[in-house]
Amino acid sequence: MAFYDVFRIFRRVIPHNLFWISLEDFIYWVSCTILVFLVLHEENYGKWDYAVILAALTGMLSYRYLVGKWVVKPISGALRFCLMQMKKWKNRLTGPIKKFMIKLCKRLKLWGKGRILSYKAYRKTREQGVHEKETGSISKKEKR
């Protein structure tokens, strides 16, 4: 059950959608089932005893409510704090570079409508502008 806390902490730090949560749970419970079967097969000669199942269930529930809740919250909070600090530092380091690139693109007229144009789109707009200047005509799209 302590290994399941790793999944719980991971989910709190990095939110998942229902599909991934279900997949993680499925993998966890299938692996636990195989492990319990192997242990019972080796130690108990494959005999299923209600006392063994009751003991496992009692152990899981007592860990979950007595120890698990005191482990998951502090660790996930500390990891979230570390991730927030890393994001802040990433933004502090990459922010000036991004601003410089935007200014450079605007000066080179590569920036349009909030996104960087591809080179083909840039050439197309340049060719249309040159064509309009040479002929002095306005296309049907621009008249509307």
mmCIF file of C-alpha atoms in Angstrom:
data_model
loop_
_atom_site.group_PDB
_atom_site.id
_atom_site.type_symbol
_atom_site.label_atom_id
_atom_site.label_comp_id
_atom_site.label_asym_id
_atom_site.label_seq_id
_atom_site.Cartn_x
_atom_site.Cartn_y
_atom_site.Cartn_z
ATOM 1 C CA MET A 1 0.000 0.000 0.000
ATOM 2 C CA ALA A 2 2.935 2.331 0.550
ATOM 3 C CA PHE A 3 3.781 2.046 -3.148
ATOM 4 C CA TYR A 4 0.295 3.342 -3.985
ATOM 5 C CA ASP A 5 1.219 6.536 -2.150
ATOM 6 C CA VAL A 6 3.752 7.185 -4.902
ATOM 7 C CA PHE A 7 0.847 7.265 -7.386
ATOM 8 C CA ARG A 8 -1.191 9.486 -5.079
ATOM 9 C CA ILE A 9 1.676 11.944 -4.681
ATOM 10 C CA PHE A 10 2.348 11.922 -8.437
ATOM 11 C CA ARG A 11 -1.337 12.683 -9.116
ATOM 12 C CA ARG A 12 -1.362 15.601 -6.708
ATOM 13 C CA VAL A 13 1.793 17.108 -8.136
ATOM 14 C CA ILE A 14 0.924 16.533 -11.810
ATOM 15 C CA PRO A 15 -2.850 16.382 -12.393
ATOM 16 C CA HIS A 16 -4.116 13.566 -14.624
ATOM 17 C CA ASN A 17 -7.301 12.962 -16.530
ATOM 18 C CA LEU A 18 -9.548 9.999 -15.794
ATOM 19 C CA PHE A 19 -8.011 7.746 -18.459
ATOM 20 C CA TRP A 20 -4.488 7.929 -17.011
ATOM 21 C CA ILE A 21 -5.704 7.543 -13.435
ATOM 22 C CA SER A 22 -7.642 4.440 -14.426
ATOM 23 C CA LEU A 23 -4.664 3.020 -16.295
ATOM 24 C CA GLU A 24 -2.339 3.622 -13.334
ATOM 25 C CA ASP A 25 -4.814 2.001 -10.953
ATOM 26 C CA PHE A 26 -5.260 -0.991 -13.242
ATOM 27 C CA ILE A 27 -1.505 -1.552 -13.527
ATOM 28 C CA TYR A 28 -1.052 -1.148 -9.778
ATOM 29 C CA TRP A 29 -3.799 -3.588 -8.798
ATOM 30 C CA VAL A 30 -2.826 -6.196 -11.387
ATOM 31 C CA SER A 31 0.780 -6.087 -10.187
ATOM 32 C CA CYS A 32 -0.370 -6.331 -6.538
ATOM 33 C CA THR A 33 -2.584 -9.288 -7.374
ATOM 34 C CA ILE A 34 0.271 -11.106 -9.070
ATOM 35 C CA LEU A 35 2.619 -10.347 -6.180
ATOM 36 C CA VAL A 36 0.141 -11.574 -3.539
ATOM 37 C CA PHE A 37 -0.536 -14.717 -5.558
ATOM 38 C CA LEU A 38 3.193 -15.445 -5.861
ATOM 39 C CA VAL A 39 3.790 -14.890 -2.148
ATOM 40 C CA LEU A 40 0.837 -17.071 -1.169
ATOM 41 C CA HIS A 41 1.896 -19.751 -3.624
ATOM 42 C CA GLU A 42 5.439 -19.808 -2.267
ATOM 43 C CA GLU A 43 4.729 -19.478 1.450
ATOM 44 C CA ASN A 44 1.280 -21.016 1.855
ATOM 45 C CA TYR A 45 1.453 -23.611 -0.934
ATOM 46 C CA GLY A 46 -1.254 -21.776 -2.889
ATOM 47 C CA LYS A 47 -3.920 -22.096 -0.206
ATOM 48 C CA TRP A 48 -6.253 -19.161 0.080
ATOM 49 C CA ASP A 49 -7.185 -18.584 3.667
ATOM 50 C CA TYR A 50 -9.721 -16.010 4.797
ATOM 51 C CA ALA A 51 -7.434 -15.000 7.644
ATOM 52 C CA VAL A 52 -4.675 -14.060 5.166
ATOM 53 C CA ILE A 53 -7.047 -11.979 3.051
ATOM 54 C CA LEU A 54 -8.536 -10.321 6.154
ATOM 55 C CA ALA A 55 -5.047 -9.540 7.490
ATOM 56 C CA ALA A 56 -3.991 -7.998 4.159
ATOM 57 C CA LEU A 57 -7.153 -5.915 3.978
ATOM 58 C CA THR A 58 -6.779 -4.759 7.590
ATOM 59 C CA GLY A 59 -3.142 -3.852 6.996
ATOM 60 C CA MET A 60 -3.954 -1.824 3.872
ATOM 61 C CA LEU A 61 -6.788 0.094 5.513
ATOM 62 C CA SER A 62 -4.870 0.812 8.709
ATOM 63 C CA TYR A 63 -1.872 2.068 6.720
ATOM 64 C CA ARG A 64 -4.099 4.224 4.546
ATOM 65 C CA TYR A 65 -5.870 5.978 7.410
ATOM 66 C CA LEU A 66 -3.165 6.004 10.089
ATOM 67 C CA VAL A 67 0.043 6.611 8.149
ATOM 68 C CA GLY A 68 -0.825 7.349 4.508
ATOM 69 C CA LYS A 69 -2.600 10.640 5.023
ATOM 70 C CA TRP A 70 0.350 11.962 7.045
ATOM 71 C CA VAL A 71 2.786 11.024 4.286
ATOM 72 C CA VAL A 72 1.022 12.066 1.084
ATOM 73 C CA LYS A 73 0.082 15.672 1.920
ATOM 74 C CA PRO A 74 3.506 16.925 3.094
ATOM 75 C CA ILE A 75 5.475 15.227 0.330
ATOM 76 C CA SER A 76 3.124 16.326 -2.442
ATOM 77 C CA GLY A 77 3.086 19.877 -1.027
ATOM 78 C CA ALA A 78 6.880 20.007 -0.952
ATOM 79 C CA LEU A 79 7.122 18.681 -4.509
ATOM 80 C CA ARG A 80 4.516 21.182 -5.744
ATOM 81 C CA PHE A 81 6.474 23.990 -4.097
ATOM 82 C CA CYS A 82 9.680 22.818 -5.797
ATOM 83 C CA LEU A 83 7.943 22.666 -9.188
ATOM 84 C CA MET A 84 6.538 26.178 -8.752
ATOM 85 C CA GLN A 85 10.005 27.500 -7.920
ATOM 86 C CA MET A 86 11.485 25.771 -10.968
ATOM 87 C CA LYS A 87 8.755 27.302 -13.194
ATOM 88 C CA LYS A 88 9.459 30.752 -11.771
ATOM 89 C CA TRP A 89 13.165 30.440 -12.459
ATOM 90 C CA LYS A 90 12.512 29.058 -15.936
ATOM 91 C CA ASN A 91 10.304 32.080 -16.700
ATOM 92 C CA ARG A 92 12.886 34.458 -15.252
ATOM 93 C CA LEU A 93 15.592 32.961 -17.415
ATOM 94 C CA THR A 94 13.631 32.510 -20.645
ATOM 95 C CA GLY A 95 11.482 35.666 -20.409
ATOM 96 C CA PRO A 96 14.146 38.112 -21.616
ATOM 97 C CA ILE A 97 15.094 35.775 -24.457
ATOM 98 C CA LYS A 98 11.449 35.517 -25.548
ATOM 99 C CA LYS A 99 11.023 39.313 -25.450
ATOM 100 C CA PHE A 100 14.181 39.778 -27.508
ATOM 101 C CA MET A 101 12.998 37.252 -30.111
ATOM 102 C CA ILE A 102 9.589 38.970 -30.378
ATOM 103 C CA LYS A 103 11.226 42.368 -30.901
ATOM 104 C CA LEU A 104 13.571 40.905 -33.487
ATOM 105 C CA CYS A 105 10.691 39.249 -35.357
ATOM 106 C CA LYS A 106 8.682 42.475 -35.329
ATOM 107 C CA ARG A 107 11.617 44.378 -36.771
ATOM 108 C CA LEU A 108 12.043 41.778 -39.474
ATOM 109 C CA LYS A 109 8.257 41.823 -40.015
ATOM 110 C CA LEU A 110 7.909 38.129 -39.207
ATOM 111 C CA TRP A 111 5.428 38.720 -36.412
ATOM 112 C CA GLY A 112 1.745 38.756 -37.235
ATOM 113 C CA LYS A 113 -1.540 38.368 -35.377
ATOM 114 C CA GLY A 114 0.099 37.200 -32.166
ATOM 115 C CA ARG A 115 2.160 34.384 -33.662
ATOM 116 C CA ILE A 116 5.287 33.938 -35.673
ATOM 117 C CA LEU A 117 4.633 33.327 -39.335
ATOM 118 C CA SER A 118 6.362 30.548 -41.176
ATOM 119 C CA TYR A 119 8.829 31.488 -43.875
ATOM 120 C CA LYS A 120 6.390 30.434 -46.626
ATOM 121 C CA ALA A 121 3.641 32.631 -45.172
ATOM 122 C CA TYR A 122 6.117 35.503 -44.855
ATOM 123 C CA ARG A 123 7.167 35.162 -48.515
ATOM 124 C CA LYS A 124 3.538 34.935 -49.608
ATOM 125 C CA THR A 125 2.605 38.166 -47.814
ATOM 126 C CA ARG A 126 5.701 39.889 -49.179
ATOM 127 C CA GLU A 127 4.909 38.789 -52.756
ATOM 128 C CA GLN A 128 1.302 39.961 -52.443
ATOM 129 C CA GLY A 129 2.462 43.330 -51.168
ATOM 130 C CA VAL A 130 4.931 43.725 -54.030
ATOM 131 C CA HIS A 131 2.277 42.694 -56.580
ATOM 132 C CA GLU A 132 -0.199 45.246 -55.222
ATOM 133 C CA LYS A 133 2.394 48.012 -55.369
ATOM 134 C CA GLU A 134 3.306 47.171 -58.981
ATOM 135 C CA THR A 135 -0.250 46.903 -60.333
ATOM 136 C CA GLY A 136 -1.965 49.295 -57.977
ATOM 137 C CA SER A 137 -4.937 46.926 -57.767
ATOM 138 C CA ILE A 138 -6.653 45.631 -54.682
ATOM 139 C CA SER A 139 -7.782 42.033 -54.509
ATOM 140 C CA LYS A 140 -11.448 41.033 -54.000
ATOM 141 C CA LYS A 141 -10.727 39.875 -50.463
ATOM 142 C CA GLU A 142 -9.472 43.303 -49.421
ATOM 143 C CA LYS A 143 -12.491 45.106 -50.889
ATOM 144 C CA ARG A 144 -14.820 43.360 -48.451
#
